[in-house]
PDB file of C-alpha atoms in Angstrom:
ATOM      1  CA  MET A   1       0.000   0.000   0.000  1.00  0.00           C
ATOM      2  CA  SER A   2       1.375   3.403  -1.015  1.00  0.00           C
ATOM      3  CA  THR A   3       2.303   5.954   1.621  1.00  0.00           C
ATOM      4  CA  GLU A   4      -0.267   8.730   1.764  1.00  0.00           C
ATOM      5  CA  MET A   5       0.747  12.364   1.465  1.00  0.00           C
ATOM      6  CA  LYS A   6      -1.092  15.605   2.089  1.00  0.00           C
ATOM      7  CA  ILE A   7      -1.298  18.625  -0.185  1.00  0.00           C
ATOM      8  CA  ALA A   8      -2.582  21.762   1.556  1.00  0.00           C
ATOM      9  CA  GLY A   9      -4.369  19.495   4.026  1.00  0.00           C
ATOM     10  CA  ARG A  10      -5.921  17.275   1.372  1.00  0.00           C
ATOM     11  CA  ALA A  11      -5.032  13.583   1.583  1.00  0.00           C
ATOM     12  CA  ILE A  12      -3.547  11.994  -1.547  1.00  0.00           C
ATOM     13  CA  GLU A  13      -3.796   8.229  -1.146  1.00  0.00           C
ATOM     14  CA  SER A  14      -1.306   7.206  -3.833  1.00  0.00           C
ATOM     15  CA  PRO A  15       1.254   9.828  -4.857  1.00  0.00           C
ATOM     16  CA  PHE A  16       2.884   7.301  -7.196  1.00  0.00           C
ATOM     17  CA  THR A  17      -0.379   6.832  -9.089  1.00  0.00           C
ATOM     18  CA  GLU A  18      -0.750  10.586  -9.522  1.00  0.00           C
ATOM     19  CA  LEU A  19       2.870  11.040 -10.600  1.00  0.00           C
ATOM     20  CA  ALA A  20       2.774   8.136 -13.036  1.00  0.00           C
ATOM     21  CA  ALA A  21      -0.397   9.541 -14.576  1.00  0.00           C
ATOM     22  CA  TYR A  22       1.239  12.964 -14.858  1.00  0.00           C
ATOM     23  CA  GLY A  23       4.279  11.467 -16.570  1.00  0.00           C
ATOM     24  CA  LEU A  24       2.167   9.590 -19.089  1.00  0.00           C
ATOM     25  CA  LYS A  25      -0.160  12.490 -19.897  1.00  0.00           C
ATOM     26  CA  HIS A  26       2.403  15.296 -19.774  1.00  0.00           C
ATOM     27  CA  ASP A  27       5.506  13.540 -21.069  1.00  0.00           C
ATOM     28  CA  GLY A  28       6.080  16.434 -23.465  1.00  0.00           C
ATOM     29  CA  THR A  29       6.208  18.852 -20.549  1.00  0.00           C
ATOM     30  CA  VAL A  30       8.688  16.696 -18.654  1.00  0.00           C
ATOM     31  CA  ALA A  31      10.889  16.175 -21.728  1.00  0.00           C
ATOM     32  CA  ARG A  32      10.770  19.686 -23.188  1.00  0.00           C
ATOM     33  CA  TYR A  33      10.391  21.847 -20.074  1.00  0.00           C
ATOM     34  CA  ASP A  34      11.925  19.982 -17.152  1.00  0.00           C
ATOM     35  CA  LEU A  35      14.551  17.759 -18.760  1.00  0.00           C
ATOM     36  CA  ALA A  36      15.451  19.575 -21.966  1.00  0.00           C
ATOM     37  CA  GLY A  37      19.072  19.927 -20.935  1.00  0.00           C
ATOM     38  CA  ALA A  38      21.285  21.482 -18.317  1.00  0.00           C
ATOM     39  CA  SER A  39      21.393  25.269 -18.284  1.00  0.00           C
ATOM     40  CA  GLU A  40      23.994  27.781 -17.224  1.00  0.00           C
ATOM     41  CA  THR A  41      23.427  28.587 -13.575  1.00  0.00           C
ATOM     42  CA  MET A  42      24.307  32.278 -13.706  1.00  0.00           C
ATOM     43  CA  THR A  43      22.728  33.319 -16.988  1.00  0.00           C
ATOM     44  CA  LEU A  44      19.317  33.102 -18.625  1.00  0.00           C
ATOM     45  CA  GLY A  45      18.909  32.506 -22.339  1.00  0.00           C
ATOM     46  CA  SER A  46      16.027  32.888 -24.763  1.00  0.00           C
ATOM     47  CA  ASP A  47      16.133  29.145 -25.422  1.00  0.00           C
ATOM     48  CA  GLU A  48      15.281  28.497 -21.774  1.00  0.00           C
ATOM     49  CA  ILE A  49      12.429  30.976 -21.853  1.00  0.00           C
ATOM     50  CA  ALA A  50      11.114  29.246 -24.963  1.00  0.00           C
ATOM     51  CA  ARG A  51      10.896  26.037 -22.928  1.00  0.00           C
ATOM     52  CA  THR A  52       8.335  27.659 -20.627  1.00  0.00           C
ATOM     53  CA  ARG A  53       5.854  27.948 -23.452  1.00  0.00           C
ATOM     54  CA  ILE A  54       5.190  24.218 -23.203  1.00  0.00           C
ATOM     55  CA  ILE A  55       3.488  24.968 -19.864  1.00  0.00           C
ATOM     56  CA  LYS A  56       1.529  27.866 -21.333  1.00  0.00           C
ATOM     57  CA  SER A  57       3.649  30.740 -20.047  1.00  0.00           C
ATOM     58  CA  ARG A  58       2.589  32.768 -23.098  1.00  0.00           C
ATOM     59  CA  ILE A  59       5.794  34.769 -22.923  1.00  0.00           C
ATOM     60  CA  SER A  60       6.095  36.933 -26.023  1.00  0.00           C
ATOM     61  CA  ARG A  61       9.324  37.646 -27.902  1.00  0.00           C
ATOM     62  CA  ALA A  62       9.492  41.137 -26.370  1.00  0.00           C
ATOM     63  CA  GLN A  63       8.935  39.714 -22.894  1.00  0.00           C
ATOM     64  CA  SER A  64      11.597  37.085 -23.537  1.00  0.00           C
ATOM     65  CA  ASP A  65      14.044  39.838 -24.457  1.00  0.00           C
ATOM     66  CA  TRP A  66      13.191  41.620 -21.196  1.00  0.00           C
ATOM     67  CA  PHE A  67      13.827  38.475 -19.138  1.00  0.00           C
ATOM     68  CA  VAL A  68      17.199  37.960 -20.795  1.00  0.00           C
ATOM     69  CA  ASP A  69      18.240  41.582 -20.284  1.00  0.00           C
ATOM     70  CA  ARG A  70      17.018  41.693 -16.702  1.00  0.00           C
ATOM     71  CA  SER A  71      18.823  38.452 -15.890  1.00  0.00           C
ATOM     72  CA  THR A  72      22.230  40.005 -16.569  1.00  0.00           C
ATOM     73  CA  SER A  73      22.026  41.908 -13.266  1.00  0.00           C
ATOM     74  CA  ALA A  74      20.178  39.245 -11.242  1.00  0.00           C
ATOM     75  CA  PRO A  75      21.748  38.063  -7.963  1.00  0.00           C
ATOM     76  CA  TRP A  76      22.175  34.464  -9.145  1.00  0.00           C
ATOM     77  CA  GLU A  77      25.338  34.011  -7.112  1.00  0.00           C
ATOM     78  CA  ASP A  78      23.405  34.432  -3.848  1.00  0.00           C
ATOM     79  CA  VAL A  79      21.197  31.426  -4.612  1.00  0.00           C
ATOM     80  CA  PRO A  80      23.013  28.113  -5.252  1.00  0.00           C
ATOM     81  CA  SER A  81      21.844  26.205  -8.319  1.00  0.00           C
ATOM     82  CA  ALA A  82      21.085  23.146  -6.159  1.00  0.00           C
ATOM     83  CA  ALA A  83      19.195  25.168  -3.542  1.00  0.00           C
ATOM     84  CA  ASN A  84      16.248  23.404  -1.959  1.00  0.00           C
ATOM     85  CA  LEU A  85      13.058  25.063  -0.761  1.00  0.00           C
ATOM     86  CA  ALA A  86      13.149  22.725   2.246  1.00  0.00           C
ATOM     87  CA  ASP A  87      16.266  24.591   3.409  1.00  0.00           C
ATOM     88  CA  ALA A  88      14.718  28.045   2.920  1.00  0.00           C
ATOM     89  CA  ASP A  89      13.389  28.801   6.395  1.00  0.00           C
ATOM     90  CA  PRO A  90      11.430  32.081   6.355  1.00  0.00           C
ATOM     91  CA  GLU A  91      12.427  32.589  10.006  1.00  0.00           C
ATOM     92  CA  ASP A  92      16.111  32.661   9.071  1.00  0.00           C
ATOM     93  CA  ASP A  93      16.705  36.346   8.528  1.00  0.00           C
ATOM     94  CA  GLY A  94      19.313  36.788   5.812  1.00  0.00           C
ATOM     95  CA  GLY A  95      19.277  33.094   4.887  1.00  0.00           C
ATOM     96  CA  LEU A  96      18.272  31.193   1.763  1.00  0.00           C
ATOM     97  CA  TYR A  97      14.630  32.285   1.892  1.00  0.00           C
ATOM     98  CA  ALA A  98      15.641  35.937   1.860  1.00  0.00           C
ATOM     99  CA  ALA A  99      18.134  35.381  -0.951  1.00  0.00           C
ATOM    100  CA  ALA A 100      15.586  33.496  -3.037  1.00  0.00           C
ATOM    101  CA  ASN A 101      13.002  36.199  -2.467  1.00  0.00           C
ATOM    102  CA  ALA A 102      15.525  38.858  -3.503  1.00  0.00           C
ATOM    103  CA  LEU A 103      16.141  36.969  -6.748  1.00  0.00           C
ATOM    104  CA  TYR A 104      12.416  36.769  -7.407  1.00  0.00           C
ATOM    105  CA  GLU A 105      11.876  40.430  -6.509  1.00  0.00           C
ATOM    106  CA  HIS A 106      14.674  41.434  -8.896  1.00  0.00           C
ATOM    107  CA  PHE A 107      12.367  40.363 -11.716  1.00  0.00           C
ATOM    108  CA  ARG A 108       8.972  41.147 -10.192  1.00  0.00           C
ATOM    109  CA  SER A 109       9.823  44.710  -9.121  1.00  0.00           C
ATOM    110  CA  ALA A 110      10.761  45.741 -12.656  1.00  0.00           C
ATOM    111  CA  ALA A 111       8.347  43.553 -14.604  1.00  0.00           C
ATOM    112  CA  PRO A 112       6.655  45.179 -17.588  1.00  0.00           C
ATOM    113  CA  THR A 113       2.932  44.975 -18.257  1.00  0.00           C
ATOM    114  CA  ARG A 114       1.656  41.401 -18.648  1.00  0.00           C
ATOM    115  CA  VAL A 115       4.691  39.830 -17.016  1.00  0.00           C
ATOM    116  CA  ALA A 116       2.933  38.614 -13.882  1.00  0.00           C
ATOM    117  CA  ASP A 117       4.010  36.282 -11.086  1.00  0.00           C
ATOM    118  CA  GLY A 118       3.156  33.105 -12.982  1.00  0.00           C
ATOM    119  CA  LYS A 119       5.541  33.865 -15.834  1.00  0.00           C
ATOM    120  CA  ILE A 120       8.361  34.746 -13.466  1.00  0.00           C
ATOM    121  CA  HIS A 121       7.906  31.539 -11.485  1.00  0.00           C
ATOM    122  CA  LYS A 122       7.875  29.399 -14.621  1.00  0.00           C
ATOM    123  CA  VAL A 123      11.155  30.951 -15.743  1.00  0.00           C
ATOM    124  CA  LEU A 124      12.891  30.864 -12.363  1.00  0.00           C
ATOM    125  CA  HIS A 125      11.864  27.267 -11.708  1.00  0.00           C
ATOM    126  CA  LEU A 126      14.036  26.209 -14.641  1.00  0.00           C
ATOM    127  CA  LYS A 127      17.016  27.990 -13.100  1.00  0.00           C
ATOM    128  CA  ARG A 128      16.456  26.785  -9.529  1.00  0.00           C
ATOM    129  CA  PRO A 129      14.181  23.706  -9.849  1.00  0.00           C
ATOM    130  CA  GLY A 130      14.525  22.585  -6.242  1.00  0.00           C
ATOM    131  CA  LEU A 131      13.743  26.014  -4.841  1.00  0.00           C
ATOM    132  CA  VAL A 132      11.212  28.000  -6.886  1.00  0.00           C
ATOM    133  CA  PRO A 133       7.749  26.456  -7.263  1.00  0.00           C
ATOM    134  CA  ILE A 134       5.758  26.745 -10.473  1.00  0.00           C
ATOM    135  CA  LEU A 135       3.231  29.061  -8.904  1.00  0.00           C
ATOM    136  CA  ASP A 136       0.533  29.190 -11.567  1.00  0.00           C
ATOM    137  CA  SER A 137      -3.137  29.976 -10.964  1.00  0.00           C
ATOM    138  CA  ARG A 138      -3.930  26.335 -10.214  1.00  0.00           C
ATOM    139  CA  LEU A 139      -1.303  26.066  -7.471  1.00  0.00           C
ATOM    140  CA  ARG A 140      -2.385  29.426  -6.072  1.00  0.00           C
ATOM    141  CA  ARG A 141      -5.949  28.172  -5.693  1.00  0.00           C
ATOM    142  CA  THR A 142      -4.737  25.022  -3.970  1.00  0.00           C
ATOM    143  CA  TYR A 143      -2.573  26.894  -1.468  1.00  0.00           C
ATOM    144  CA  SER A 144      -4.578  30.100  -1.097  1.00  0.00           C
ATOM    145  CA  THR A 145      -5.836  29.447   2.439  1.00  0.00           C
ATOM    146  CA  ARG A 146      -2.570  27.889   3.601  1.00  0.00           C
ATOM    147  CA  ALA A 147      -0.647  30.877   2.218  1.00  0.00           C
ATOM    148  CA  VAL A 148      -2.725  33.251   4.346  1.00  0.00           C
ATOM    149  CA  GLN A 149      -2.095  31.085   7.397  1.00  0.00           C
ATOM    150  CA  ALA A 150       1.629  30.993   6.664  1.00  0.00           C
ATOM    151  CA  ALA A 151       1.711  34.790   6.426  1.00  0.00           C
ATOM    152  CA  ARG A 152       0.143  35.008   9.878  1.00  0.00           C
ATOM    153  CA  ARG A 153       2.854  32.710  11.251  1.00  0.00           C
ATOM    154  CA  HIS A 154       5.570  34.918   9.777  1.00  0.00           C
ATOM    155  CA  PRO A 155       4.290  38.480  10.308  1.00  0.00           C
ATOM    156  CA  GLN A 156       7.813  39.911  10.165  1.00  0.00           C
ATOM    157  CA  LEU A 157       7.798  39.345   6.397  1.00  0.00           C
ATOM    158  CA  GLY A 158       4.911  41.777   5.956  1.00  0.00           C
ATOM    159  CA  ALA A 159       2.964  39.732   3.404  1.00  0.00           C
ATOM    160  CA  ARG A 160      -0.715  38.875   3.159  1.00  0.00           C
ATOM    161  CA  ARG A 161       0.051  35.481   1.616  1.00  0.00           C
ATOM    162  CA  LEU A 162       3.214  33.400   1.676  1.00  0.00           C
ATOM    163  CA  TYR A 163       2.845  30.713  -0.957  1.00  0.00           C
ATOM    164  CA  TRP A 164       6.473  29.588  -0.826  1.00  0.00           C
ATOM    165  CA  ALA A 165       6.288  29.138   2.943  1.00  0.00           C
ATOM    166  CA  ALA A 166       3.028  27.187   2.697  1.00  0.00           C
ATOM    167  CA  ILE A 167       4.413  24.894   0.001  1.00  0.00           C
ATOM    168  CA  ARG A 168       7.606  24.444   2.004  1.00  0.00           C
ATOM    169  CA  GLU A 169       5.580  23.233   4.980  1.00  0.00           C
ATOM    170  CA  ASP A 170       4.229  20.393   2.829  1.00  0.00           C
ATOM    171  CA  LEU A 171       7.684  19.722   1.418  1.00  0.00           C
ATOM    172  CA  ILE A 172       9.298  19.252   4.831  1.00  0.00           C
ATOM    173  CA  ASP A 173       6.419  17.268   6.324  1.00  0.00           C
ATOM    174  CA  GLU A 174       7.900  13.919   7.408  1.00  0.00           C
ATOM    175  CA  GLY A 175       5.003  11.915   6.014  1.00  0.00           C
ATOM    176  CA  ASN A 176       5.235  13.682   2.677  1.00  0.00           C
ATOM    177  CA  MET A 177       8.990  13.191   2.548  1.00  0.00           C
ATOM    178  CA  ALA A 178       8.550   9.452   3.066  1.00  0.00           C
ATOM    179  CA  ALA A 179       5.774   9.319   0.467  1.00  0.00           C
ATOM    180  CA  LEU A 180       7.880  11.122  -2.146  1.00  0.00           C
ATOM    181  CA  GLU A 181      10.891   8.908  -1.485  1.00  0.00           C
ATOM    182  CA  GLU A 182       8.738   5.808  -1.928  1.00  0.00           C
ATOM    183  CA  ALA A 183       7.103   7.193  -5.060  1.00  0.00           C
ATOM    184  CA  ARG A 184      10.478   8.131  -6.559  1.00  0.00           C
ATOM    185  CA  GLY A 185      11.647   4.534  -6.154  1.00  0.00           C
ATOM    186  CA  GLU A 186       8.516   3.222  -7.859  1.00  0.00           C
ATOM    187  CA  LEU A 187       8.876   5.737 -10.676  1.00  0.00           C
ATOM    188  CA  SER A 188      12.497   4.814 -11.361  1.00  0.00           C
ATOM    189  CA  ALA A 189      11.622   1.104 -11.447  1.00  0.00           C
ATOM    190  CA  HIS A 190       8.682   1.499 -13.841  1.00  0.00           C
ATOM    191  CA  VAL A 191       8.872  -0.122 -17.273  1.00  0.00           C
ATOM    192  CA  ASP A 192       7.625   2.945 -19.162  1.00  0.00           C
ATOM    193  CA  PRO A 193      10.358   5.542 -19.870  1.00  0.00           C
ATOM    194  CA  LYS A 194       7.791   8.330 -19.582  1.00  0.00           C
ATOM    195  CA  VAL A 195       7.103   7.324 -16.007  1.00  0.00           C
ATOM    196  CA  GLN A 196      10.780   6.684 -15.274  1.00  0.00           C
ATOM    197  CA  ALA A 197      11.594  10.252 -16.321  1.00  0.00           C
ATOM    198  CA  MET A 198       9.541  11.588 -13.404  1.00  0.00           C
ATOM    199  CA  ALA A 199      12.102  10.136 -10.993  1.00  0.00           C
ATOM    200  CA  ARG A 200      14.646  12.651 -12.273  1.00  0.00           C
ATOM    201  CA  LEU A 201      12.626  15.637 -11.067  1.00  0.00           C
ATOM    202  CA  THR A 202      13.231  17.446  -7.778  1.00  0.00           C
ATOM    203  CA  ASP A 203      11.065  16.786  -4.732  1.00  0.00           C
ATOM    204  CA  LEU A 204       9.556  20.233  -5.189  1.00  0.00           C
ATOM    205  CA  ARG A 205       8.593  19.444  -8.775  1.00  0.00           C
ATOM    206  CA  LEU A 206       7.102  16.103  -7.767  1.00  0.00           C
ATOM    207  CA  LEU A 207       5.050  17.809  -5.072  1.00  0.00           C
ATOM    208  CA  ASP A 208       3.991  20.381  -7.654  1.00  0.00           C
ATOM    209  CA  ALA A 209       2.833  17.635 -10.028  1.00  0.00           C
ATOM    210  CA  VAL A 210       0.793  15.928  -7.311  1.00  0.00           C
ATOM    211  CA  ALA A 211      -0.714  19.279  -6.289  1.00  0.00           C
ATOM    212  CA  TRP A 212      -1.486  20.135  -9.911  1.00  0.00           C
ATOM    213  CA  ARG A 213      -3.282  16.812 -10.374  1.00  0.00           C
ATOM    214  CA  ALA A 214      -5.209  17.358  -7.165  1.00  0.00           C
ATOM    215  CA  GLY A 215      -6.098  20.980  -7.910  1.00  0.00           C
TER     216      GLY A 215
END
């Protein structure tokens, strides 16, 4: 029997089943967005931005040019390429959470019209796949209440909603960690390469896929 996990308080009986189904249905996303090749850790190219269109980022050519230009002054060096959201404690003033937020704000604070949060998250997830969630409208709906609750637990951050903190709480939950480890083993042992490919994704991305299926 599969280990249950919880997404924003909702029980998911078989994470493996959800992840296998995601891999089979969205194999193009996994191949062309997630696993399309290693990228430079300190630069952002138009080819990477093009990859986000497979998950409906709808980033135009002009917006792509803006992302590339803006990335040249981004504080990439403050956020390790292998950074993990589980290690980004919002209570750690000046730690990884703050550095990750500064990287995100570097883009958000100067974003032109129609470059909203969803587009920025889809781009930054490619650069830091263990750290930045793909915070699209579906994930926002799933975590809306939990994000408000997380903001109340961390009032020093001055936010009404803290989606990253809420998602992190699910990521570091011991039951969820065990469920993802078990599911990863089942994915890697599966006979279908499309399902096997899911095992190469970060824990954050696996949680995202389960949440997206449940949303």
